[in-house]
Short mmCIF file of C-alpha atoms and ligand atoms in Angstrom, two decimals:
data_model
loop_
_atom_site.label_atom_id
_atom_site.label_comp_id
_atom_site.label_asym_id
_atom_site.label_seq_id
_atom_site.Cartn_x
_atom_site.Cartn_y
_atom_site.Cartn_z
CA UNK A 16 -51.39 68.26 16.40
CA UNK A 17 -48.13 68.77 19.05
CA UNK A 18 -45.25 67.18 18.93
CA UNK A 19 -42.73 66.94 21.13
CA UNK A 20 -39.66 67.49 19.15
CA UNK A 21 -35.58 67.07 19.35
CA UNK A 22 -34.35 70.84 18.14
CA UNK A 23 -30.65 70.23 18.24
CA UNK A 24 -28.33 67.55 20.04
CA UNK A 25 -28.18 68.01 23.80
CA UNK A 26 -30.24 66.86 27.04
CA UNK A 27 -33.53 66.71 27.20
CA UNK A 28 -33.96 69.90 29.42
CA UNK A 29 -32.25 72.24 26.55
CA UNK A 30 -32.93 70.31 23.22
CA UNK A 31 -36.65 69.19 23.37
CA UNK A 32 -39.51 71.35 22.44
CA UNK A 33 -43.05 70.96 22.32
CA UNK A 34 -44.20 71.85 18.59
CA UNK A 35 -47.74 72.18 16.44
CA UNK A 36 -46.78 69.94 13.62
CA UNK A 37 -48.98 68.63 11.09
CA UNK A 38 -50.74 65.10 11.08
CA UNK A 39 -48.62 62.68 9.51
CA UNK A 40 -49.55 60.73 6.12
CA UNK A 41 -50.04 57.02 5.85
CA UNK A 42 -49.39 54.43 3.45
CA UNK A 43 -51.30 51.87 2.10
CA UNK A 44 -49.80 49.22 4.87
CA UNK A 45 -49.60 51.63 7.79
CA UNK A 46 -52.03 53.10 10.20
CA UNK A 47 -52.57 56.04 12.15
CA UNK A 48 -52.76 56.14 15.39
CA UNK A 49 -54.25 58.59 17.85
CA UNK A 50 -51.46 58.30 20.60
CA UNK A 51 -52.79 57.45 24.53
CA UNK A 52 -49.45 56.96 25.74
CA UNK A 53 -46.24 56.47 25.00
CA UNK A 54 -42.68 55.54 26.92
CA UNK A 55 -39.35 56.93 27.06
CA UNK A 56 -36.31 54.28 25.91
CA UNK A 57 -32.65 54.67 27.05
CA UNK A 58 -32.37 55.23 23.27
CA UNK A 59 -34.23 58.49 23.29
CA UNK A 60 -31.71 60.37 25.53
CA UNK A 61 -28.47 58.55 23.64
CA UNK A 62 -29.71 59.68 20.05
CA UNK A 63 -30.70 63.33 21.18
CA UNK A 64 -27.41 63.39 22.84
CA UNK A 65 -25.03 62.21 19.30
CA UNK A 66 -24.37 59.12 20.44
CA UNK A 67 -25.57 57.40 17.11
CA UNK A 68 -24.10 60.18 14.90
CA UNK A 69 -21.87 57.94 13.31
CA UNK A 70 -24.26 56.07 11.99
CA UNK A 71 -26.14 59.35 10.39
CA UNK A 72 -26.98 62.87 11.75
CA UNK A 73 -30.54 63.78 12.59
CA UNK A 74 -32.50 66.56 10.69
CA UNK A 75 -33.84 68.66 13.03
CA UNK A 76 -36.37 69.39 14.31
CA UNK A 77 -37.79 65.46 14.61
CA UNK A 78 -39.60 63.78 16.58
CA UNK A 79 -38.77 61.36 19.76
CA UNK A 80 -39.99 58.34 21.45
CA UNK A 81 -40.51 54.68 19.35
CA UNK A 82 -43.36 53.04 22.07
CA UNK A 83 -47.16 53.67 21.38
CA UNK A 84 -50.64 52.96 23.06
CA UNK A 85 -53.38 54.16 21.00
CA UNK A 86 -56.76 53.63 19.01
CA UNK A 87 -56.77 53.40 15.29
CA UNK A 88 -57.81 56.70 13.72
CA UNK A 89 -57.73 55.21 9.62
CA UNK A 90 -55.46 52.09 7.91
CA UNK A 91 -54.41 52.12 4.71
CA UNK A 92 -55.92 50.54 1.78
CA UNK A 93 -53.87 47.41 1.94
CA UNK A 94 -54.24 47.18 5.99
CA UNK A 95 -56.40 44.47 6.72
CA UNK A 96 -55.79 43.09 9.95
CA UNK A 97 -56.91 46.53 11.42
CA UNK A 98 -59.92 48.96 11.69
CA UNK A 99 -60.68 52.18 13.07
CA UNK A 100 -61.12 52.05 16.61
CA UNK A 101 -58.72 49.16 17.27
CA UNK A 102 -56.77 49.45 20.31
CA UNK A 103 -53.17 48.73 19.75
CA UNK A 104 -49.50 48.95 20.62
CA UNK A 105 -46.41 48.90 18.48
CA UNK A 106 -42.63 49.73 18.47
CA UNK A 107 -42.94 51.93 15.35
CA UNK A 108 -40.31 51.73 12.70
CA UNK A 109 -37.26 53.74 12.94
CA UNK A 110 -39.18 56.01 9.56
CA UNK A 111 -41.91 57.08 11.72
CA UNK A 112 -40.37 58.55 15.23
CA UNK A 113 -41.89 60.14 17.49
CA UNK A 114 -44.39 58.91 19.53
CA UNK A 115 -44.69 61.90 22.41
CA UNK A 116 -47.24 63.21 19.66
CA UNK A 117 -51.19 63.39 19.50
CA UNK A 118 -50.54 60.81 16.24
CA UNK A 119 -48.24 58.51 14.97
CA UNK A 120 -48.17 55.74 12.03
CA UNK A 121 -46.48 52.48 12.49
CA UNK A 122 -46.52 49.81 9.52
CA UNK A 123 -49.36 47.71 10.11
CA UNK A 124 -47.27 44.61 10.78
CA UNK A 125 -45.18 46.51 13.48
CA UNK A 126 -48.76 46.74 15.76
CA UNK A 127 -50.63 44.45 17.24
CA UNK A 128 -53.96 44.81 19.60
CA UNK A 129 -53.34 45.43 23.60
CA UNK A 130 -53.46 43.21 26.12
CA UNK A 131 -57.11 42.82 26.91
CA UNK A 132 -56.11 43.37 30.41
CA UNK A 133 -54.36 46.04 30.11
CA UNK A 134 -54.62 49.98 30.63
CA UNK A 135 -52.89 52.28 27.81
CA UNK A 136 -50.49 53.66 30.20
CA UNK A 137 -49.25 49.68 31.14
CA UNK A 138 -49.19 48.77 27.48
CA UNK A 139 -47.15 51.94 26.46
CA UNK A 140 -44.34 50.37 28.88
CA UNK A 141 -44.30 46.90 26.58
CA UNK A 142 -43.28 47.55 22.82
CA UNK A 143 -39.66 48.07 22.66
CA UNK A 144 -38.51 46.60 26.30
CA UNK A 145 -40.67 43.49 25.92
CA UNK A 146 -39.54 42.84 22.17
CA UNK A 147 -36.05 43.45 23.53
CA UNK A 148 -36.14 40.63 26.16
CA UNK A 149 -38.17 38.33 23.77
CA UNK A 150 -35.81 38.40 21.53
CA UNK A 151 -32.64 38.03 24.10
CA UNK A 152 -34.30 34.78 25.62
CA UNK A 153 -36.05 33.75 22.85
CA UNK A 154 -34.70 34.00 19.47
CA UNK A 155 -30.92 34.66 20.14
CA UNK A 156 -29.97 32.34 23.32
CA UNK A 157 -33.27 29.96 22.91
CA UNK A 158 -33.06 29.91 26.65
CA UNK A 159 -34.87 26.83 27.80
CA UNK A 160 -36.38 25.59 31.31
CA UNK A 161 -33.91 24.46 33.97
CA UNK A 162 -30.72 27.10 32.39
CA UNK A 163 -29.03 29.31 34.71
CA UNK A 164 -29.23 32.65 33.54
CA UNK A 165 -27.78 36.35 35.17
CA UNK A 166 -29.78 39.01 33.86
CA UNK A 167 -27.87 41.74 34.81
CA UNK A 168 -30.32 45.79 36.06
CA UNK A 169 -33.31 43.87 37.12
CA UNK A 170 -35.37 46.66 38.20
CA UNK A 171 -34.89 48.27 34.83
CA UNK A 172 -37.28 48.76 31.67
CA UNK A 173 -35.98 45.95 29.87
CA UNK A 174 -34.80 43.35 32.90
CA UNK A 175 -38.10 43.83 35.19
CA UNK A 176 -39.68 42.11 31.74
CA UNK A 177 -36.99 39.24 31.06
CA UNK A 178 -36.52 38.65 34.23
CA UNK A 179 -40.50 37.61 34.29
CA UNK A 180 -39.98 36.29 31.32
CA UNK A 181 -36.98 34.38 32.32
CA UNK A 182 -39.12 32.72 34.54
CA UNK A 183 -41.96 31.94 32.38
CA UNK A 184 -39.79 30.18 30.47
CA UNK A 185 -38.46 28.01 32.97
CA UNK A 186 -34.97 29.39 33.80
CA UNK A 187 -33.27 30.15 37.24
CA UNK A 188 -32.86 33.62 37.49
CA UNK A 189 -29.86 35.31 38.75
CA UNK A 190 -30.10 39.63 38.73
CA UNK A 191 -27.97 42.42 39.95
CA UNK A 192 -29.97 45.56 40.62
CA UNK A 193 -28.88 48.22 44.30
CA UNK A 194 -30.27 47.80 47.92
CA UNK A 195 -33.26 50.02 47.28
CA UNK A 196 -34.08 47.68 44.39
CA UNK A 197 -33.95 44.05 45.88
CA UNK A 198 -37.01 43.62 47.04
CA UNK A 199 -39.28 44.94 43.60
CA UNK A 200 -36.20 42.31 41.95
CA UNK A 201 -37.17 39.73 44.21
CA UNK A 202 -40.92 40.13 43.91
CA UNK A 203 -40.79 39.86 39.62
CA UNK A 204 -39.26 35.73 40.70
CA UNK A 205 -35.52 36.33 40.58
CA UNK A 206 -34.06 33.36 42.16
CA UNK A 207 -31.31 35.24 43.51
CA UNK A 208 -30.58 39.04 44.03
CA UNK A 209 -27.26 40.45 43.95
CA UNK A 210 -27.12 43.67 45.03
CA UNK A 211 -24.17 45.31 43.62
CA UNK A 212 -23.65 47.49 45.97
CA UNK A 213 -22.45 45.02 48.33
CA UNK A 214 -21.37 41.99 46.46
CA UNK A 215 -19.40 41.78 42.54
CA UNK A 216 -21.63 38.95 40.66
CA UNK A 217 -17.67 37.85 39.93
CA UNK A 218 -17.60 36.41 43.29
CA UNK A 219 -20.50 33.90 42.35
CA UNK A 220 -19.54 30.35 42.60
CA UNK A 221 -22.43 29.17 40.19
CA UNK A 222 -21.51 29.24 36.74
CA UNK A 223 -24.28 30.60 34.05
CA UNK A 224 -25.42 29.09 30.93
CA UNK A 225 -26.65 32.36 29.75
CA UNK A 226 -25.99 36.09 30.37
CA UNK A 227 -27.95 38.79 29.55
CA UNK A 228 -25.93 41.92 29.43
CA UNK A 229 -27.66 45.13 29.63
CA UNK A 230 -24.94 46.98 31.33
CA UNK A 231 -22.27 47.29 28.19
CA UNK A 232 -18.68 48.22 29.53
CA UNK A 233 -16.55 45.56 31.25
CA UNK A 234 -19.63 43.77 32.32
CA UNK A 235 -19.62 42.16 28.45
CA UNK A 236 -15.97 40.87 28.86
CA UNK A 237 -16.99 39.86 32.37
CA UNK A 238 -19.91 37.61 31.33
CA UNK A 239 -17.46 34.99 29.89
CA UNK A 240 -15.53 35.11 33.59
CA UNK A 241 -19.22 33.73 35.17
CA UNK A 242 -20.01 31.78 32.16
CA UNK A 243 -20.04 27.82 31.38
CA UNK A 244 -17.74 26.74 28.53
CA UNK A 245 -20.44 26.57 25.48
CA UNK A 246 -22.61 28.67 27.44
CA UNK A 247 -24.17 31.91 25.77
CA UNK A 248 -23.91 35.32 25.74
CA UNK A 249 -26.37 38.13 24.51
CA UNK A 250 -25.64 41.91 25.10
CA UNK A 251 -27.97 44.75 23.89
CA UNK A 252 -25.55 47.58 25.53
CA UNK A 253 -22.47 45.86 24.60
CA UNK A 254 -19.76 45.40 21.64
CA UNK A 255 -21.21 45.10 18.30
CA UNK A 256 -20.91 41.80 16.65
CA UNK A 257 -20.46 40.94 12.77
CA UNK A 258 -23.94 39.84 12.28
CA UNK A 259 -25.44 43.13 13.47
CA UNK A 260 -22.99 45.44 12.13
CA UNK A 261 -24.04 43.83 8.33
CA UNK A 262 -27.55 44.04 9.77
CA UNK A 263 -27.21 48.00 10.21
CA UNK A 264 -25.76 47.74 6.88
CA UNK A 265 -22.58 49.43 7.73
CA UNK A 266 -19.62 50.14 5.59
CA UNK A 267 -16.50 47.36 4.93
CA UNK A 268 -14.35 50.14 7.06
CA UNK A 269 -17.09 50.82 10.12
CA UNK A 270 -17.45 47.02 10.58
CA UNK A 271 -13.61 46.15 10.42
CA UNK A 272 -12.95 49.18 13.00
CA UNK A 273 -15.93 47.70 15.26
CA UNK A 274 -14.29 44.01 14.59
CA UNK A 275 -11.51 45.49 15.96
CA UNK A 276 -13.04 46.65 19.45
CA UNK A 277 -15.06 43.67 19.77
CA UNK A 278 -12.05 41.76 19.59
CA UNK A 279 -11.40 40.53 23.40
CA UNK A 280 -15.14 39.36 23.06
CA UNK A 281 -15.05 37.54 20.25
CA UNK A 282 -11.45 36.14 21.13
CA UNK A 283 -12.69 35.39 24.37
CA UNK A 284 -16.30 33.38 23.05
CA UNK A 285 -14.35 31.09 20.74
CA UNK A 286 -11.52 29.88 23.46
CA UNK A 287 -14.91 29.03 25.85
CA UNK A 288 -16.38 27.52 22.57
CA UNK A 289 -19.14 30.32 23.46
CA UNK A 290 -21.74 32.16 21.56
CA UNK A 291 -21.35 36.13 21.67
CA UNK A 292 -24.09 37.84 19.95
CA UNK A 293 -25.27 41.80 19.71
CA UNK A 294 -28.99 42.35 19.98
CA UNK A 295 -30.65 45.33 18.39
CA UNK A 296 -33.93 44.32 18.59
CA UNK A 297 -36.60 45.01 15.77
CA UNK A 298 -39.92 45.97 15.90
CA UNK A 299 -42.54 43.24 15.20
CA UNK A 300 -46.28 43.06 15.68
CA UNK A 301 -46.21 39.49 15.53
CA UNK A 302 -44.59 39.38 18.31
CA UNK A 303 -46.11 41.64 20.21
CA UNK A 304 -49.26 39.42 19.98
CA UNK A 305 -47.36 36.82 21.35
CA UNK A 306 -46.02 39.07 24.56
CA UNK A 307 -49.65 40.12 24.91
CA UNK A 308 -51.05 36.24 25.83
CA UNK A 309 -48.21 36.17 28.40
CA UNK A 310 -49.37 39.33 30.01
CA UNK A 311 -53.21 38.61 29.68
CA UNK A 312 -52.15 35.05 31.19
CA UNK A 313 -50.63 37.26 33.94
CA UNK A 314 -46.70 35.36 33.23
CA UNK A 315 -45.87 39.11 33.00
CA UNK A 316 -46.79 41.98 35.14
CA UNK A 317 -46.22 45.29 34.07
CA UNK A 318 -43.96 47.27 36.10
CA UNK A 319 -44.35 51.38 35.62
CA UNK A 320 -41.70 53.46 37.71
CA UNK A 321 -43.70 57.04 36.97
CA UNK A 322 -46.56 58.36 35.10
CA UNK A 323 -46.08 61.83 33.30
CA UNK A 324 -48.50 64.09 31.47
CA UNK A 325 -48.22 65.25 28.05
CA UNK A 326 -46.86 68.76 29.20
CA UNK A 327 -44.05 67.21 31.38
CA UNK A 328 -42.67 64.99 29.03
CA UNK A 329 -39.46 66.17 29.33
CA UNK A 330 -39.34 65.66 33.02
CA UNK A 331 -39.89 61.95 31.76
CA UNK A 332 -36.77 61.89 29.62
CA UNK A 333 -34.97 63.75 32.39
CA UNK A 334 -36.13 60.88 35.08
CA UNK A 335 -35.02 57.90 32.63
CA UNK A 336 -31.63 60.05 31.89
CA UNK A 337 -30.77 59.45 35.63
CA UNK A 338 -30.30 55.59 34.82
CA UNK A 339 -32.17 54.84 38.05
CA UNK A 340 -35.70 54.21 36.69
CA UNK A 341 -37.54 51.19 38.57
CA UNK A 342 -39.10 49.77 35.29
CA UNK A 343 -40.69 52.29 32.69
CA UNK A 344 -41.34 55.43 32.39
CA UNK A 345 -44.56 57.00 30.72
CA UNK A 346 -46.21 59.69 29.25
CA UNK A 347 -50.08 60.08 29.04
CA UNK A 348 -50.37 62.24 25.89
CA UNK A 349 -54.25 61.85 26.50
CA UNK A 350 -55.58 62.94 29.80
N1 LIG B 17 -30.05 47.26 21.69
C1 LIG B 17 -31.01 47.11 21.94
O1 LIG B 17 -31.33 46.57 20.88
C2 LIG B 17 -31.54 47.98 23.07
C3 LIG B 17 -32.96 47.70 23.71
C4 LIG B 17 -33.20 48.04 24.82
C5 LIG B 17 -32.44 48.63 25.77
N2 LIG B 17 -31.05 48.54 24.97
C6 LIG B 17 -29.99 49.11 26.08
O2 LIG B 17 -30.06 48.31 27.70
C7 LIG B 17 -30.04 48.93 28.76
C8 LIG B 17 -30.88 48.69 29.94
O3 LIG B 17 -31.82 49.29 28.91
P1 LIG B 17 -33.52 49.78 29.81
O4 LIG B 17 -34.37 50.64 29.44
O5 LIG B 17 -33.53 48.32 30.40
O6 LIG B 17 -32.14 50.86 30.79
P2 LIG B 17 -32.72 51.50 32.25
O7 LIG B 17 -34.41 51.25 32.94
O8 LIG B 17 -32.69 53.31 32.13
O9 LIG B 17 -32.26 50.76 33.11
C9 LIG B 17 -32.17 51.17 34.64
C10 LIG B 17 -31.67 50.51 35.62
O10 LIG B 17 -30.60 50.03 35.63
C11 LIG B 17 -29.93 49.26 36.87
N3 LIG B 17 -28.67 50.08 36.79
C12 LIG B 17 -27.98 50.68 36.76
N4 LIG B 17 -26.12 50.33 36.66
C13 LIG B 17 -26.32 49.23 37.19
C14 LIG B 17 -25.28 47.89 37.13
N5 LIG B 17 -24.12 48.51 37.13
N6 LIG B 17 -26.26 46.65 37.65
C15 LIG B 17 -27.23 46.56 37.99
N7 LIG B 17 -28.21 47.30 37.72
C16 LIG B 17 -28.00 49.14 37.20
C17 LIG B 17 -30.78 50.68 37.61
O11 LIG B 17 -30.98 49.59 39.57
P3 LIG B 17 -30.05 50.70 40.37
O12 LIG B 17 -31.16 52.19 40.60
O13 LIG B 17 -30.36 49.73 41.03
O14 LIG B 17 -28.86 50.80 40.00
C18 LIG B 17 -32.42 50.90 37.06
O15 LIG B 17 -32.93 49.92 37.65
C19 LIG B 17 -29.65 50.65 28.05
O16 LIG B 17 -28.58 51.19 27.63
C20 LIG B 17 -30.18 50.37 27.11
O17 LIG B 17 -29.74 51.71 25.70
C21 LIG B 17 -30.31 48.19 24.06
#
């Protein structure tokens, strides 16, 4: 089968190649999916660039892509919840990366049926960003009706879903984006949009119950400047907290370094009696099933910026890595 492969560390233009590789073997609790569509996420170019080398080096060549939608081709002998012909989507486990290929394996409990009202392209836009938004807002901060939330980068892959989910949960949503995306973010339901090229969210008089930090860097610590005492900050790009460091199975020495780097954030949180959590999203078929219902009811609509065909998949990742995508970037594996 054809698969887009990472051949060395670097950028999309120089380090990716379509290669002929064997169809992967699947185990008794796994399904083999004939890929229809896939989508890229920032983690794909970050790993390619070598940002996560400290957590283990890549054995090249290696596939790329974590989001897939397609048709179940075959199932393992213990699989009860899927059969050949089912239309499924999945954020596949790290062991089975990548989805930019004609076939991909998923654990059966990482997959779910695609939302019945969506196409394969639309469904491929959901898994990683949808699960991240769901886990951040529902599992970590337990966002409730009437609360004020600040969601950064409302026009991004995660932000476009998080805004709609937060509105569905009954929250008052403020979101940041640049001038060209203000309308998009308003249309997604944000009650207030801050154009960061003209105003700083630090000038907001209102204080937030929750900040969803999708930007990291200075924005993680800044979250506490606009947070109510006792509020909650969940970050997907900021300092790793001790819970996540343990979840990664990092050794004590690395955890100590990370704790040192995160000390300002944890000290500030403690002073304000606030919660700080770093979230590293995880695959979950059960949650994809719940998320599918939100799309089927119309509470969340997919936002797709661009769709590329397989032979242009390298350009798709190049585009995403500009950091300017408005929603998701899709690759159609099957024409
Ligand atoms: N920890 C996890 O499990 C996890 C999971 C998913 C994602 N992430 C991380 O979360 C981040 C966001 O992911 P994503 O998929 O949403 O990325 P993305 O789709 O590439 O985000 C692009 C968007 O970010 C906006 N943006 C850039 N700088 C901004 C700023 N200073 N203020 C407000 N908006 C800004 C851009 O809007 P403009 O063009 O208008 O600036 C653009 O629409 C990435 O760093 C990703 O690696 C982590």
